[in-house]
Amino acid sequence: DQEGASSIDQIGSAKRRRLNLFHVLFKSLCSSGRPLLITHDDLQWSPSLEGMTDLIVNYTSIPCAKGRTCNDGFMIVGTYRSNELNENDSICRTIDAIEKRKIANVTKIDIGELTQSHLGKLLSTKLCMPERYTRELAHLVHSKTRGNPFFVIQFLKTSIQNRMIEFSASSRKFVWDRDVLDMQMISDGVAGLLTTRFNQLPLPL
């Protein structure tokens, strides 16, 4: 009916106004001659990249100040977990289309899992101990987390909060019980890990 159509038109009009305001802001920032960086984390949870694609298409050719184009000094950094996407997902197709059509320069950086050697260096630096003392802990953490950086951070945070890894004043170094750490469970997925973290929050929250 007309009333329903009018409501839809109002929603569409409001969206266009917001986009136009964002376009004006973006163009003014690009015109200032300062580099502009836009970050978008966890693209795997985004329904689509329509907004980002529209941004790229509209601004790689629009002239700004001093004869430059708006994409001078403009970069978008997006991150996603490749194990939660496949090549047929809309996000992957959109990125490939932008790259193939040369709408913008696309650089893909694959950040792999942390190796046991990486973990040894990390633990050695953070715990202020020689690597030979953290080698066993690095092996244990790697076996628990499979080198996933997010899981590594959460596993270590939980271990320290639960005093499974703590500083010993008498030994003047960090100590831990390998058997106790080995019994600690870690979720197989991000959702499960976040649920565990939420359940540890104070009740008033």
mmCIF file of C-alpha atoms in Angstrom:
data_model
loop_
_atom_site.group_PDB
_atom_site.id
_atom_site.type_symbol
_atom_site.label_atom_id
_atom_site.label_comp_id
_atom_site.label_asym_id
_atom_site.label_seq_id
_atom_site.Cartn_x
_atom_site.Cartn_y
_atom_site.Cartn_z
ATOM 1 C CA ASP A 1 0.000 0.000 0.000
ATOM 2 C CA GLN A 2 0.991 3.669 -0.266
ATOM 3 C CA GLU A 3 1.739 4.005 3.443
ATOM 4 C CA GLY A 4 4.123 1.017 3.331
ATOM 5 C CA ALA A 5 5.805 2.319 0.194
ATOM 6 C CA SER A 6 6.222 5.738 1.808
ATOM 7 C CA SER A 7 7.945 4.204 4.843
ATOM 8 C CA ILE A 8 10.362 2.293 2.616
ATOM 9 C CA ASP A 9 11.113 5.472 0.655
ATOM 10 C CA GLN A 10 11.858 7.316 3.909
ATOM 11 C CA ILE A 11 14.269 4.577 5.016
ATOM 12 C CA GLY A 12 16.012 4.645 1.640
ATOM 13 C CA SER A 13 16.192 8.438 1.723
ATOM 14 C CA ALA A 14 17.722 8.430 5.212
ATOM 15 C CA LYS A 15 20.326 5.895 4.099
ATOM 16 C CA ARG A 16 21.224 8.036 1.074
ATOM 17 C CA ARG A 17 21.576 11.120 3.292
ATOM 18 C CA ARG A 18 23.963 9.271 5.625
ATOM 19 C CA LEU A 19 25.993 8.044 2.663
ATOM 20 C CA ASN A 20 26.142 11.555 1.193
ATOM 21 C CA LEU A 21 27.337 12.980 4.514
ATOM 22 C CA PHE A 22 29.988 10.280 4.748
ATOM 23 C CA HIS A 23 31.053 11.020 1.158
ATOM 24 C CA VAL A 24 31.491 14.713 1.994
ATOM 25 C CA LEU A 25 33.514 13.878 5.110
ATOM 26 C CA PHE A 26 35.662 11.375 3.241
ATOM 27 C CA LYS A 27 36.375 13.789 0.386
ATOM 28 C CA SER A 28 37.344 16.572 2.800
ATOM 29 C CA LEU A 29 39.764 14.241 4.608
ATOM 30 C CA CYS A 30 41.322 13.108 1.335
ATOM 31 C CA SER A 31 41.670 16.712 0.231
ATOM 32 C CA SER A 32 43.763 17.630 3.265
ATOM 33 C CA GLY A 33 46.853 15.896 1.883
ATOM 34 C CA ARG A 34 47.166 13.583 4.879
ATOM 35 C CA PRO A 35 47.154 9.764 4.594
ATOM 36 C CA LEU A 36 43.838 8.169 5.527
ATOM 37 C CA LEU A 37 43.558 4.616 6.850
ATOM 38 C CA ILE A 38 40.254 2.757 7.323
ATOM 39 C CA THR A 39 40.285 -0.603 9.089
ATOM 40 C CA HIS A 40 37.619 -3.279 9.009
ATOM 41 C CA ASP A 41 38.181 -6.281 11.301
ATOM 42 C CA ASP A 42 36.486 -9.685 11.106
ATOM 43 C CA LEU A 43 35.176 -9.429 7.570
ATOM 44 C CA GLN A 44 34.009 -13.049 7.846
ATOM 45 C CA TRP A 45 31.174 -11.803 10.054
ATOM 46 C CA SER A 46 30.078 -9.082 7.625
ATOM 47 C CA PRO A 47 27.020 -9.852 5.486
ATOM 48 C CA SER A 48 28.670 -8.204 2.465
ATOM 49 C CA LEU A 49 31.292 -5.675 1.394
ATOM 50 C CA GLU A 50 28.793 -3.521 -0.462
ATOM 51 C CA GLY A 51 29.674 -0.406 1.534
ATOM 52 C CA MET A 52 33.404 -0.892 1.088
ATOM 53 C CA THR A 53 33.047 -1.614 -2.633
ATOM 54 C CA ASP A 54 30.910 1.504 -3.066
ATOM 55 C CA LEU A 55 33.574 3.525 -1.263
ATOM 56 C CA ILE A 56 36.363 2.231 -3.491
ATOM 57 C CA VAL A 57 34.448 2.599 -6.766
ATOM 58 C CA ASN A 58 33.255 6.117 -5.992
ATOM 59 C CA TYR A 59 36.551 7.540 -4.815
ATOM 60 C CA THR A 60 39.327 6.047 -6.911
ATOM 61 C CA SER A 61 38.494 8.409 -9.765
ATOM 62 C CA ILE A 62 36.941 11.499 -8.153
ATOM 63 C CA PRO A 63 39.365 14.447 -8.313
ATOM 64 C CA CYS A 64 40.267 16.116 -5.049
ATOM 65 C CA ALA A 65 42.601 19.000 -4.295
ATOM 66 C CA LYS A 66 45.594 19.948 -6.466
ATOM 67 C CA GLY A 67 44.695 17.579 -9.285
ATOM 68 C CA ARG A 68 45.071 14.469 -7.124
ATOM 69 C CA THR A 69 42.520 11.701 -6.867
ATOM 70 C CA CYS A 70 40.897 10.723 -3.606
ATOM 71 C CA ASN A 71 42.710 7.395 -3.487
ATOM 72 C CA ASP A 72 46.075 9.160 -3.052
ATOM 73 C CA GLY A 73 47.148 8.304 0.478
ATOM 74 C CA PHE A 74 44.000 6.254 1.056
ATOM 75 C CA MET A 75 44.172 2.669 2.330
ATOM 76 C CA ILE A 76 41.626 0.135 3.524
ATOM 77 C CA VAL A 77 42.886 -2.689 5.732
ATOM 78 C CA GLY A 78 40.519 -5.611 6.178
ATOM 79 C CA THR A 79 41.107 -8.738 8.216
ATOM 80 C CA TYR A 80 39.311 -12.064 8.185
ATOM 81 C CA ARG A 81 39.827 -15.656 9.265
ATOM 82 C CA SER A 82 40.377 -17.727 6.149
ATOM 83 C CA ASN A 83 39.342 -20.923 7.939
ATOM 84 C CA GLU A 84 35.824 -19.481 8.381
ATOM 85 C CA LEU A 85 35.379 -18.605 4.696
ATOM 86 C CA ASN A 86 35.609 -20.368 1.351
ATOM 87 C CA GLU A 87 36.237 -19.060 -2.145
ATOM 88 C CA ASN A 88 32.498 -18.984 -2.917
ATOM 89 C CA ASP A 89 31.630 -16.577 -0.081
ATOM 90 C CA SER A 90 30.485 -13.137 -1.221
ATOM 91 C CA ILE A 91 33.361 -11.463 0.613
ATOM 92 C CA CYS A 92 35.988 -13.515 -1.221
ATOM 93 C CA ARG A 93 34.238 -12.946 -4.559
ATOM 94 C CA THR A 94 34.088 -9.192 -3.930
ATOM 95 C CA ILE A 95 37.795 -8.972 -3.079
ATOM 96 C CA ASP A 96 38.691 -11.028 -6.162
ATOM 97 C CA ALA A 97 36.483 -8.819 -8.354
ATOM 98 C CA ILE A 98 38.147 -5.640 -7.066
ATOM 99 C CA GLU A 99 41.541 -7.172 -7.771
ATOM 100 C CA LYS A 100 40.694 -8.486 -11.260
ATOM 101 C CA ARG A 101 38.986 -5.270 -12.376
ATOM 102 C CA LYS A 102 41.952 -3.291 -11.020
ATOM 103 C CA ILE A 103 39.621 -0.922 -9.214
ATOM 104 C CA ALA A 104 42.254 -0.671 -6.509
ATOM 105 C CA ASN A 105 45.596 -2.206 -5.634
ATOM 106 C CA VAL A 106 44.968 -5.325 -3.552
ATOM 107 C CA THR A 107 47.662 -6.897 -1.404
ATOM 108 C CA LYS A 108 46.884 -10.119 0.439
ATOM 109 C CA ILE A 109 48.987 -11.058 3.457
ATOM 110 C CA ASP A 110 48.505 -14.553 4.812
ATOM 111 C CA ILE A 111 49.362 -14.653 8.503
ATOM 112 C CA GLY A 112 49.947 -18.270 9.401
ATOM 113 C CA GLU A 113 49.915 -19.991 12.742
ATOM 114 C CA LEU A 114 52.657 -19.379 15.281
ATOM 115 C CA THR A 115 55.307 -22.074 15.337
ATOM 116 C CA GLN A 116 56.760 -23.529 18.518
ATOM 117 C CA SER A 117 59.891 -21.499 17.847
ATOM 118 C CA HIS A 118 57.818 -18.293 17.593
ATOM 119 C CA LEU A 119 56.113 -19.108 20.884
ATOM 120 C CA GLY A 120 59.463 -19.782 22.525
ATOM 121 C CA LYS A 121 60.714 -16.335 21.524
ATOM 122 C CA LEU A 122 57.440 -14.707 22.594
ATOM 123 C CA LEU A 123 57.432 -16.345 26.013
ATOM 124 C CA SER A 124 61.119 -15.659 26.496
ATOM 125 C CA THR A 125 60.537 -11.945 25.854
ATOM 126 C CA LYS A 126 57.367 -11.616 27.955
ATOM 127 C CA LEU A 127 58.586 -13.694 30.889
ATOM 128 C CA CYS A 128 62.129 -12.257 30.761
ATOM 129 C CA MET A 129 63.661 -15.718 30.679
ATOM 130 C CA PRO A 130 66.158 -17.421 28.338
ATOM 131 C CA GLU A 131 64.526 -19.480 25.604
ATOM 132 C CA ARG A 132 65.959 -22.710 26.993
ATOM 133 C CA TYR A 133 63.725 -22.215 30.060
ATOM 134 C CA THR A 134 60.569 -21.465 28.062
ATOM 135 C CA ARG A 135 60.986 -24.242 25.485
ATOM 136 C CA GLU A 136 58.868 -26.743 27.429
ATOM 137 C CA LEU A 137 56.125 -24.160 28.045
ATOM 138 C CA ALA A 138 56.174 -23.177 24.360
ATOM 139 C CA HIS A 139 55.683 -26.820 23.378
ATOM 140 C CA LEU A 140 52.740 -27.145 25.776
ATOM 141 C CA VAL A 141 51.072 -23.901 24.622
ATOM 142 C CA HIS A 142 51.528 -24.881 20.979
ATOM 143 C CA SER A 143 49.987 -28.307 21.548
ATOM 144 C CA LYS A 144 46.987 -26.673 23.254
ATOM 145 C CA THR A 145 46.391 -23.849 20.778
ATOM 146 C CA ARG A 146 47.842 -25.245 17.544
ATOM 147 C CA GLY A 147 49.626 -21.919 17.199
ATOM 148 C CA ASN A 148 46.444 -19.866 16.713
ATOM 149 C CA PRO A 149 47.491 -16.352 17.890
ATOM 150 C CA PHE A 150 44.065 -15.577 19.385
ATOM 151 C CA PHE A 151 43.966 -18.860 21.299
ATOM 152 C CA VAL A 152 47.563 -18.374 22.461
ATOM 153 C CA ILE A 153 46.735 -14.988 24.014
ATOM 154 C CA GLN A 154 43.566 -16.267 25.675
ATOM 155 C CA PHE A 155 45.267 -19.419 26.971
ATOM 156 C CA LEU A 156 48.111 -17.426 28.522
ATOM 157 C CA LYS A 157 45.743 -14.819 29.992
ATOM 158 C CA THR A 158 43.619 -17.509 31.600
ATOM 159 C CA SER A 159 46.680 -19.334 32.925
ATOM 160 C CA ILE A 160 48.044 -16.167 34.527
ATOM 161 C CA GLN A 161 44.665 -15.099 35.951
ATOM 162 C CA ASN A 162 44.238 -18.554 37.511
ATOM 163 C CA ARG A 163 47.797 -18.395 38.858
ATOM 164 C CA MET A 164 48.874 -21.383 36.814
ATOM 165 C CA ILE A 165 51.738 -19.201 35.623
ATOM 166 C CA GLU A 166 53.018 -16.849 38.306
ATOM 167 C CA PHE A 167 56.125 -15.053 39.451
ATOM 168 C CA SER A 168 58.034 -16.697 42.277
ATOM 169 C CA ALA A 169 59.707 -14.220 44.615
ATOM 170 C CA SER A 170 61.983 -16.914 46.042
ATOM 171 C CA SER A 171 63.124 -18.120 42.621
ATOM 172 C CA ARG A 172 62.945 -14.612 41.131
ATOM 173 C CA LYS A 173 61.410 -15.943 37.930
ATOM 174 C CA PHE A 174 58.104 -17.138 36.521
ATOM 175 C CA VAL A 175 57.145 -20.705 37.385
ATOM 176 C CA TRP A 176 54.372 -23.066 36.289
ATOM 177 C CA ASP A 177 53.172 -26.604 36.815
ATOM 178 C CA ARG A 178 53.229 -28.418 33.502
ATOM 179 C CA ASP A 179 50.710 -31.062 34.593
ATOM 180 C CA VAL A 180 48.206 -28.451 35.769
ATOM 181 C CA LEU A 181 48.531 -26.486 32.516
ATOM 182 C CA ASP A 182 48.201 -29.665 30.517
ATOM 183 C CA MET A 183 44.814 -30.359 32.128
ATOM 184 C CA GLN A 184 43.470 -26.915 31.197
ATOM 185 C CA MET A 185 40.806 -27.146 28.502
ATOM 186 C CA ILE A 186 40.534 -24.732 25.598
ATOM 187 C CA SER A 187 37.584 -24.307 23.243
ATOM 188 C CA ASP A 188 37.829 -25.454 19.628
ATOM 189 C CA GLY A 189 36.189 -22.263 18.377
ATOM 190 C CA VAL A 190 36.171 -18.522 18.961
ATOM 191 C CA ALA A 191 32.512 -18.528 20.033
ATOM 192 C CA GLY A 192 33.144 -21.137 22.714
ATOM 193 C CA LEU A 193 36.207 -19.312 23.967
ATOM 194 C CA LEU A 194 34.342 -16.000 24.176
ATOM 195 C CA THR A 195 31.469 -17.714 25.996
ATOM 196 C CA THR A 196 33.917 -19.000 28.584
ATOM 197 C CA ARG A 197 35.339 -15.502 28.998
ATOM 198 C CA PHE A 198 31.868 -13.977 29.392
ATOM 199 C CA ASN A 199 30.962 -16.529 32.036
ATOM 200 C CA GLN A 200 33.965 -15.390 34.057
ATOM 201 C CA LEU A 201 32.698 -11.794 34.224
ATOM 202 C CA PRO A 202 31.236 -10.499 37.533
ATOM 203 C CA LEU A 203 27.535 -11.257 37.984
ATOM 204 C CA PRO A 204 26.362 -7.559 38.022
ATOM 205 C CA LEU A 205 27.520 -7.319 34.415
#
